[in-house]
Tab-separated table of C-alpha atoms in Angstrom:
chain	number	residue	atom	x	y	z
W	252	ILE	CA	-79.270	-42.377	100.590
W	253	PRO	CA	-76.990	-41.200	97.713
W	254	GLN	CA	-73.364	-42.096	98.129
W	255	PRO	CA	-70.736	-39.429	97.730
W	256	ILE	CA	-68.884	-39.452	94.398
W	257	THR	CA	-65.348	-40.512	94.917
W	258	SER	CA	-62.511	-38.613	93.240
W	259	ASN	CA	-58.886	-37.993	93.921
W	260	VAL	CA	-59.449	-34.330	93.076
W	261	ALA	CA	-60.034	-32.181	96.102
W	262	MET	CA	-63.603	-30.949	96.253
W	263	THR	CA	-63.971	-27.232	96.657
W	264	PRO	CA	-66.799	-24.776	96.123
W	265	LEU	CA	-65.465	-24.144	92.558
W	266	ASN	CA	-64.563	-27.768	91.876
W	267	PRO	CA	-67.415	-29.982	92.919
W	268	ALA	CA	-67.071	-33.670	93.139
W	269	MET	CA	-67.183	-35.404	89.703
W	270	LYS	CA	-66.361	-38.680	88.113
W	271	PRO	CA	-62.718	-39.644	88.022
W	272	GLN	CA	-61.004	-38.219	84.871
W	273	ALA	CA	-57.575	-38.610	83.306
W	274	ILE	CA	-55.230	-35.961	84.379
W	275	PRO	CA	-53.609	-34.185	81.316
W	276	GLN	CA	-49.919	-34.846	81.107
W	277	PRO	CA	-47.544	-32.016	80.384
W	278	ILE	CA	-46.408	-31.782	76.733
W	279	THR	CA	-42.759	-32.614	76.436
W	280	SER	CA	-40.468	-30.507	74.289
W	281	ASN	CA	-36.767	-29.693	74.234
W	282	VAL	CA	-37.690	-26.059	73.674
W	283	ALA	CA	-37.694	-24.011	76.843
W	284	MET	CA	-41.230	-23.003	77.841
W	285	SER	CA	-41.720	-19.326	78.398
W	286	PRO	CA	-44.615	-16.880	78.288
W	287	LEU	CA	-43.918	-16.394	74.583
W	288	ASN	CA	-43.053	-20.027	73.915
W	289	PRO	CA	-45.599	-22.281	75.607
W	290	ALA	CA	-45.268	-25.991	75.742
W	291	MET	CA	-46.043	-27.699	72.422
W	292	LYS	CA	-45.764	-31.046	70.836
W	293	PRO	CA	-42.234	-32.152	70.021
W	294	GLN	CA	-41.161	-30.663	66.664
W	295	ALA	CA	-37.995	-30.738	64.600
W	296	ILE	CA	-35.912	-27.748	65.431
W	297	PRO	CA	-34.869	-25.828	62.262
W	298	GLN	CA	-31.159	-26.086	61.679
W	299	PRO	CA	-29.150	-23.010	60.720
W	300	ILE	CA	-28.700	-22.629	56.946
W	301	THR	CA	-25.086	-23.134	56.009
W	302	SER	CA	-23.439	-20.786	53.479
W	303	ASN	CA	-19.903	-19.702	52.679
W	304	VAL	CA	-21.146	-16.132	52.463
W	305	ALA	CA	-20.572	-14.099	55.612
W	306	MET	CA	-23.889	-13.168	57.238
W	307	THR	CA	-24.321	-9.454	57.781
W	308	PRO	CA	-27.364	-7.211	58.098
W	309	LEU	CA	-27.145	-6.692	54.336
W	310	THR	CA	-26.160	-10.272	53.486
W	311	PRO	CA	-28.420	-12.706	55.346
W	312	ALA	CA	-27.732	-16.395	55.338
W	313	GLN	CA	-29.013	-18.171	52.247
W	314	PRO	CA	-29.132	-21.751	51.090
W	315	PRO	CA	-26.164	-23.007	49.106
W	316	GLN	CA	-26.448	-22.143	45.412
W	317	PRO	CA	-24.967	-24.187	42.570
W	318	ARG	CA	-21.920	-22.513	40.991
W	319	VAL	CA	-23.119	-20.847	37.804
W	320	SER	CA	-20.670	-20.395	34.909
W	321	ARG	CA	-21.486	-17.118	33.232
W	322	ALA	CA	-20.600	-17.135	29.529
W	323	LEU	CA	-18.176	-14.368	28.620
W	324	PRO	CA	-19.402	-12.011	25.901
W	325	ALA	CA	-18.077	-12.697	22.389
W	326	ARG	CA	-14.762	-10.982	21.763
W	327	LEU	CA	-15.107	-7.843	19.687
W	328	PRO	CA	-13.595	-7.873	16.193
W	329	GLN	CA	-10.076	-6.489	15.988
W	330	ALA	CA	-11.170	-3.356	14.134
W	331	GLN	CA	-13.450	-2.336	17.030
W	332	ARG	CA	-10.750	-2.867	19.662
W	333	LEU	CA	-8.037	-0.729	18.037
W	334	SER	CA	-6.918	2.566	19.488
W	335	LYS	CA	-6.853	5.546	17.153
W	336	GLY	CA	-3.096	5.236	16.711
W	337	ALA	CA	-3.191	1.495	15.987
W	338	ASN	CA	-6.086	1.911	13.572
W	339	ALA	CA	-4.194	4.574	11.618
W	340	ALA	CA	-1.053	2.405	11.496
W	341	LEU	CA	-2.932	-0.470	9.841
W	342	GLY	CA	-4.773	1.848	7.480
W	343	MET	CA	-1.558	3.468	6.272
W	344	GLN	CA	-0.099	0.123	5.213
W	345	THR	CA	-3.213	-0.692	3.182
W	346	ALA	CA	-3.244	2.805	1.684
W	347	ALA	CA	0.315	2.448	0.359
W	348	ALA	CA	-0.610	-0.687	-1.609
W	349	ASN	CA	-3.702	1.030	-3.045
W	350	LEU	CA	-1.560	3.947	-4.222
W	351	TRP	CA	0.969	1.670	-5.928
W	352	GLN	CA	-1.645	-0.428	-7.736
W	353	ASN	CA	-3.463	2.654	-9.031
W	354	GLU	CA	-0.209	4.175	-10.253
W	355	MET	CA	0.637	0.960	-12.110
W	356	GLY	CA	-2.656	0.804	-13.993
W	357	THR	CA	-2.841	-0.874	-17.393
W	358	LEU	CA	-1.302	-0.367	-20.837
W	359	SER	CA	-4.236	1.688	-22.115
W	360	ARG	CA	-4.155	3.918	-19.036
W	361	ARG	CA	-0.447	4.536	-19.470
W	362	LEU	CA	0.084	4.870	-23.237
W	363	GLY	CA	-3.406	5.088	-24.687
W	364	GLU	CA	-3.808	3.323	-28.044
W	365	LEU	CA	-0.447	2.788	-29.720
W	366	ARG	CA	-2.110	1.370	-32.846
W	367	LEU	CA	-3.607	4.713	-33.847
W	368	GLY	CA	-1.554	6.334	-36.616
W	369	LYS	CA	2.099	5.693	-37.369
W	370	ASP	CA	3.615	5.571	-33.883
W	371	GLN	CA	7.419	5.332	-33.834
W	372	GLY	CA	7.646	6.336	-30.196
W	373	GLY	CA	7.517	9.683	-28.453
W	374	LEU	CA	7.062	11.646	-25.240
W	375	TRP	CA	3.997	11.192	-23.087
W	376	THR	CA	2.419	12.335	-19.851
W	377	ARG	CA	-0.641	11.362	-17.883
W	378	ALA	CA	-2.506	12.575	-14.801
W	379	MET	CA	-4.574	10.371	-12.497
W	380	ASP	CA	-7.154	11.052	-9.798
W	381	ALA	CA	-9.117	8.477	-7.807
W	382	ARG	CA	-11.312	8.160	-4.740
W	383	LEU	CA	-11.628	4.978	-2.708
W	384	ASN	CA	-13.658	3.656	0.227
W	385	VAL	CA	-11.789	0.856	1.999
W	386	ASP	CA	-13.062	-1.604	4.622
W	387	SER	CA	-10.894	-4.732	4.803
W	388	GLY	CA	-12.190	-5.653	8.276
W	389	ASP	CA	-8.818	-5.565	10.046
W	390	SER	CA	-8.957	-1.803	10.627
W	391	ARG	CA	-11.929	0.524	10.631
W	392	ALA	CA	-13.236	1.752	7.278
W	393	PHE	CA	-11.507	4.790	5.807
W	394	ASP	CA	-11.681	7.047	2.756
W	395	GLN	CA	-8.750	7.622	0.432
W	396	ARG	CA	-8.026	10.066	-2.372
W	397	LEU	CA	-5.201	9.428	-4.819
W	398	SER	CA	-3.574	11.650	-7.412
W	399	GLY	CA	-0.447	11.507	-9.509
W	400	ILE	CA	1.425	12.577	-12.628
W	401	GLU	CA	3.794	10.561	-14.795
W	402	VAL	CA	6.024	11.526	-17.715
W	403	GLY	CA	7.830	9.112	-19.985
W	404	ALA	CA	9.466	8.494	-23.309
W	405	ASP	CA	9.907	5.483	-25.565
W	406	ARG	CA	11.318	4.401	-28.875
W	407	ALA	CA	9.853	1.923	-31.352
W	408	ILE	CA	11.860	-0.927	-32.853
W	409	GLU	CA	10.281	-2.362	-36.002
W	410	PHE	CA	10.190	-6.071	-36.844
W	411	ASN	CA	8.672	-7.828	-39.831
W	412	ASP	CA	5.328	-8.452	-38.156
W	413	ALA	CA	5.599	-6.592	-34.867
W	414	THR	CA	6.745	-3.432	-33.086
W	415	LEU	CA	8.611	-3.249	-29.785
W	416	TYR	CA	8.448	-0.098	-27.641
W	417	LEU	CA	11.185	0.396	-25.055
W	418	GLY	CA	10.790	3.254	-22.616
W	419	GLY	CA	11.107	4.722	-19.161
W	420	MET	CA	9.058	6.941	-16.872
W	421	LEU	CA	9.175	9.143	-13.799
W	422	GLY	CA	6.259	9.891	-11.540
W	423	ILE	CA	5.003	11.577	-8.410
W	424	GLY	CA	1.921	10.576	-6.461
W	425	HIS	CA	-0.019	11.564	-3.379
W	426	ALA	CA	-2.584	9.834	-1.185
W	427	ASP	CA	-4.769	11.391	1.526
W	428	GLN	CA	-6.423	9.099	4.072
W	429	ASP	CA	-9.310	10.031	6.360
W	430	PHE	CA	-9.546	7.532	9.231
W	431	ALA	CA	-12.337	9.505	10.977
W	432	GLU	CA	-12.058	10.163	14.751
W	433	HIS	CA	-9.921	13.218	13.877
W	434	SER	CA	-7.205	10.921	12.497
W	435	SER	CA	-5.613	11.200	9.067
W	436	GLY	CA	-2.584	10.279	7.037
W	437	ASP	CA	-0.875	11.224	3.813
W	438	ILE	CA	1.655	9.511	1.565
W	439	ASP	CA	3.940	11.074	-1.039
W	440	SER	CA	5.542	8.843	-3.653
W	441	ARG	CA	8.406	9.320	-6.091
W	442	SER	CA	8.728	6.631	-8.748
W	443	VAL	CA	10.895	5.509	-11.638
W	444	GLY	CA	10.143	2.710	-14.051
W	445	LEU	CA	11.076	0.883	-17.237
W	446	TYR	CA	8.730	-0.797	-19.696
W	447	ALA	CA	8.738	-2.909	-22.835
W	448	THR	CA	5.606	-3.205	-24.969
W	449	TYR	CA	5.407	-5.698	-27.821
W	450	LEU	CA	2.649	-5.364	-30.440
W	451	GLN	CA	2.133	-7.964	-33.154
W	452	ASP	CA	0.320	-7.188	-36.381
W	453	ASN	CA	-2.232	-9.921	-35.609
W	454	GLY	CA	-3.391	-7.971	-32.534
W	455	VAL	CA	-1.471	-9.843	-29.829
W	456	TYR	CA	0.359	-7.646	-27.328
W	457	LEU	CA	2.586	-8.117	-24.292
W	458	ASP	CA	3.317	-5.266	-21.882
W	459	THR	CA	5.890	-5.554	-19.076
W	460	VAL	CA	6.748	-2.923	-16.459
W	461	LEU	CA	9.364	-2.672	-13.701
W	462	LYS	CA	8.794	0.074	-11.148
W	463	TYR	CA	10.333	1.450	-7.955
W	464	ASP	CA	8.636	3.857	-5.546
W	465	HIS	CA	9.948	5.707	-2.520
W	466	LEU	CA	7.223	6.612	-0.037
W	467	LYS	CA	7.107	9.235	2.695
W	468	GLY	CA	4.219	8.836	5.104
W	469	ASP	CA	2.816	11.056	7.844
W	470	VAL	CA	0.204	10.065	10.421
W	471	LYS	CA	-1.786	12.498	12.564
W	472	VAL	CA	-4.046	11.410	15.427
W	473	SER	CA	-5.971	13.693	17.800
W	474	GLN	CA	-6.133	12.521	21.405
W	475	ASN	CA	-9.229	12.811	23.585
W	476	LEU	CA	-7.988	16.049	25.161
W	477	GLY	CA	-7.353	17.607	21.757
W	478	ASP	CA	-3.582	17.138	21.587
W	479	GLN	CA	-2.301	16.006	18.197
W	480	VAL	CA	0.045	13.048	17.920
W	481	SER	CA	2.112	12.560	14.772
W	482	GLY	CA	4.423	10.010	13.221
W	483	HIS	CA	6.609	9.902	10.097
W	484	TYR	CA	8.181	7.091	8.110
W	485	ASP	CA	9.983	6.284	4.842
W	486	ALA	CA	9.497	3.067	2.868
W	487	ASN	CA	10.363	1.546	-0.493
W	488	VAL	CA	8.207	-0.375	-2.954
W	489	TYR	CA	9.480	-2.707	-5.671
W	490	GLY	CA	7.056	-4.020	-8.256
W	491	ALA	CA	6.389	-5.391	-11.709
W	492	SER	CA	3.474	-5.987	-14.053
W	493	VAL	CA	2.858	-8.280	-17.019
W	494	GLU	CA	-0.185	-7.752	-19.252
W	495	LEU	CA	-1.159	-9.976	-22.176
W	496	GLY	CA	-4.006	-9.576	-24.636
W	497	ARG	CA	-5.196	-9.661	-28.196
W	498	GLN	CA	-7.263	-7.159	-30.128
W	499	ILE	CA	-9.627	-9.058	-32.411
W	500	VAL	CA	-10.867	-6.878	-35.268
W	501	LEU	CA	-14.513	-7.323	-36.269
W	502	ALA	CA	-16.571	-5.791	-39.056
W	503	ASP	CA	-17.104	-2.055	-39.507
W	504	GLY	CA	-14.281	-1.051	-37.157
W	505	TRP	CA	-15.579	-2.941	-34.123
W	506	PHE	CA	-13.172	-4.912	-31.970
W	507	ILE	CA	-12.967	-6.978	-28.826
W	508	GLU	CA	-9.807	-7.337	-26.750
W	509	PRO	CA	-9.577	-10.079	-24.102
W	510	GLN	CA	-6.729	-9.419	-21.683
W	511	ALA	CA	-5.077	-10.689	-18.518
W	512	GLN	CA	-2.656	-9.001	-16.141
W	513	LEU	CA	-0.555	-10.000	-13.159
W	514	SER	CA	0.975	-7.237	-11.034
W	515	ALA	CA	3.061	-7.738	-7.914
W	516	ALA	CA	4.681	-5.407	-5.401
W	517	HIS	CA	6.823	-5.803	-2.305
W	518	LEU	CA	6.124	-2.987	0.150
W	519	GLN	CA	8.372	-2.235	3.094
W	520	GLY	CA	6.278	-1.935	6.229
W	521	PRO	CA	6.031	1.470	7.935
W	522	ARG	CA	8.205	1.746	11.047
W	523	TYR	CA	8.003	4.779	13.295
W	524	THR	CA	7.613	5.996	16.861
W	525	SER	CA	4.901	8.619	17.236
W	526	SER	CA	5.254	11.753	19.314
W	527	ASP	CA	3.418	10.046	22.199
W	528	SER	CA	5.913	7.125	22.079
W	529	LEU	CA	3.600	4.684	20.273
W	530	GLU	CA	5.956	2.231	18.575
W	531	VAL	CA	4.813	0.900	15.195
W	532	LYS	CA	6.702	-1.844	13.363
W	533	ALA	CA	4.869	-3.143	10.315
W	534	GLN	CA	5.877	-6.339	8.591
W	535	ASP	CA	6.784	-6.068	4.899
W	536	GLN	CA	3.740	-6.712	2.745
W	537	ASP	CA	3.316	-8.357	-0.659
W	538	SER	CA	0.503	-7.467	-3.024
W	539	VAL	CA	-0.182	-9.776	-5.974
W	540	GLN	CA	-3.189	-8.896	-8.103
W	541	ALA	CA	-4.552	-10.982	-10.969
W	542	ARG	CA	-6.882	-9.319	-13.459
W	543	VAL	CA	-8.913	-10.955	-16.222
W	544	GLY	CA	-11.184	-8.933	-18.472
W	545	ALA	CA	-11.858	-7.450	-21.874
W	546	ARG	CA	-12.261	-4.234	-23.806
W	547	ALA	CA	-14.797	-3.827	-26.585
W	548	GLY	CA	-15.211	-0.825	-28.830
W	549	ARG	CA	-15.004	0.710	-32.251
W	550	ASN	CA	-12.456	2.600	-34.334
W	551	PHE	CA	-13.844	5.299	-36.611
W	552	MET	CA	-12.861	8.567	-38.250
W	553	LEU	CA	-14.462	11.962	-37.869
W	554	ALA	CA	-15.208	14.244	-40.809
W	555	SER	CA	-12.186	16.324	-39.779
W	556	GLY	CA	-9.932	13.326	-40.311
W	557	THR	CA	-9.400	12.668	-36.596
W	558	GLN	CA	-9.140	8.974	-35.772
W	559	VAL	CA	-11.153	7.987	-32.707
W	560	GLN	CA	-11.379	4.840	-30.637
W	561	GLY	CA	-14.173	4.492	-28.093
W	562	TYR	CA	-14.481	1.497	-25.794
W	563	LEU	CA	-15.967	-0.059	-22.683
W	564	SER	CA	-14.174	-2.502	-20.403
W	565	VAL	CA	-14.885	-4.884	-17.559
W	566	SER	CA	-12.419	-6.859	-15.444
W	567	GLN	CA	-12.396	-9.113	-12.420
W	568	ILE	CA	-9.526	-8.462	-9.987
W	569	GLU	CA	-8.316	-10.828	-7.270
W	570	GLU	CA	-5.789	-10.066	-4.519
W	571	LEU	CA	-3.721	-13.245	-4.180
W	572	ALA	CA	-1.501	-12.171	-1.277
W	573	GLY	CA	-1.804	-9.144	0.992
W	574	ASP	CA	-1.637	-10.687	4.490
W	575	SER	CA	0.792	-9.201	7.003
W	576	HIS	CA	1.161	-8.137	10.634
W	577	VAL	CA	1.640	-4.754	12.258
W	578	SER	CA	3.203	-4.574	15.720
W	579	VAL	CA	1.906	-1.711	17.869
W	580	ASP	CA	3.733	-1.408	21.195
W	581	GLY	CA	4.640	-5.081	20.907
W	582	HIS	CA	1.117	-6.313	20.114
W	583	ALA	CA	0.888	-8.123	16.760
W	584	LEU	CA	-2.181	-7.118	14.740
W	585	ASP	CA	-3.436	-8.759	11.548
W	586	ASN	CA	-3.671	-6.702	8.384
W	587	SER	CA	-4.836	-7.701	4.922
W	588	LEU	CA	-5.435	-5.941	1.629
W	589	PRO	CA	-8.902	-5.684	0.047
W	590	GLY	CA	-9.755	-8.730	-2.032
W	591	THR	CA	-12.092	-9.466	-4.922
W	592	ARG	CA	-13.501	-6.575	-6.937
W	593	THR	CA	-14.997	-5.812	-10.352
W	594	ASP	CA	-13.681	-2.956	-12.509
W	595	TYR	CA	-15.947	-1.199	-15.023
W	596	GLY	CA	-14.339	1.257	-17.428
W	597	ALA	CA	-15.003	3.545	-20.364
W	598	GLY	CA	-12.538	5.472	-22.470
W	599	THR	CA	-11.615	7.141	-25.688
W	600	ALA	CA	-8.376	7.655	-27.602
W	601	LEU	CA	-7.965	10.283	-30.298
W	602	GLN	CA	-5.361	10.882	-33.001
W	603	LEU	CA	-5.480	14.675	-32.914
W	604	SER	CA	-2.868	15.101	-35.633
W	605	ALA	CA	-0.071	13.136	-37.254
W	606	ARG	CA	2.045	13.622	-34.120
W	607	GLN	CA	-0.426	14.117	-31.271
W	608	LYS	CA	-2.661	11.743	-29.336
W	609	LEU	CA	-5.079	12.260	-26.459
W	610	MET	CA	-6.557	9.660	-24.128
W	611	VAL	CA	-9.276	9.834	-21.440
W	612	GLU	CA	-10.329	6.838	-19.334
W	613	THR	CA	-12.684	6.519	-16.361
W	614	HIS	CA	-13.263	3.576	-14.029
W	615	TYR	CA	-15.662	2.457	-11.330
W	616	VAL	CA	-14.578	-0.389	-9.033
W	617	HIS	CA	-16.810	-2.317	-6.646
W	618	GLY	CA	-15.999	-5.078	-4.169
W	619	SER	CA	-17.084	-6.229	-0.724
W	620	GLU	CA	-14.019	-4.615	0.908
W	621	ILE	CA	-13.239	-1.756	-1.461
W	622	GLU	CA	-15.143	0.648	-3.651
W	623	GLN	CA	-13.704	3.168	-6.074
W	624	PRO	CA	-16.539	5.506	-7.039
W	625	LEU	CA	-14.380	7.334	-9.554
W	626	GLN	CA	-10.994	7.011	-11.197
W	627	VAL	CA	-10.022	9.308	-14.061
W	628	THR	CA	-6.882	9.226	-16.196
W	629	VAL	CA	-6.039	11.798	-18.857
W	630	GLY	CA	-3.019	11.267	-21.096
W	631	TYR	CA	-1.251	13.098	-23.896
W	632	ARG	CA	1.369	11.712	-26.288
W	633	ILE	CA	3.491	13.539	-28.842
W	634	LEU	CA	5.366	11.456	-31.377
W	635	TRP	CA	8.944	11.878	-32.527
């Protein structure tokens, strides 16, 4: 007779007797068991993410991030950071030096060719016009137009083998500057000078000039709303020039003339308060230019008896000084004059009659910071 199967599980119609089995043990967990969170194997409970950023609906907690150092953008060059008024202030100081150097010129631009004819001195006049494009890097690029007239007189003193010319001159000049951005400036100059020119019969010459200029400057700047701001100043310029050369006569009227020149000027810095209370105090500026070059040409005579000299020239010019500062509302700004440039020239001098001479000279100047597309000088001399 079969024996009943023993089991510690109660036998019911739905749970018949069976072999003894292991009773499942409840799964332990420190997480409360609920209808949505049934019992499960023990697991590591996620810890809250720590952050020093406040957690909001728009700023959820996030893992700590390493502190990132963002590189600041490179500082813009000074010229790009200047206001219109500051840019014009720097440009005006550079423009004054350009005006003075162009007025000074060279011996041939001032007196033409003294060796033509029998020149015992006389009265002379010359007119000058020039256009420049300037970009020294300290202020934004600007255009400049220069013009001027000079009159003078001299007397010749004869020596055994040389002639010395002693003279004086008066001049007026004008410079217009276009700084773009509806900003402009103009400078008027009044000048007086003395000169001594020594010519030896062997072709050597020495030309010295002392010159004083008084400048009146006006600056006009349009604001963003269309209002115009203006400023006015007066300044003085003291300068000198020494030019040395030798005309070497070749065959058939040809010649070559190596020459060197050193010109220096001390310019008082513009100081003014504009109509919108912008205070500009520019440091005095020194300009020292060294020039080395040569002229080459030919002397000949026309059928009419007119003596003519035609020539070409080339020179290298270096600015040896030119650094200064301009204070705008107490902020010191660097300013420098244009540097190295090459000067190409062409000219002619004519002995119109026993007592009259005419001179025409043109120049083109090119450098990395300055270009002079055209410079024209026309001079007339009548002898005593």
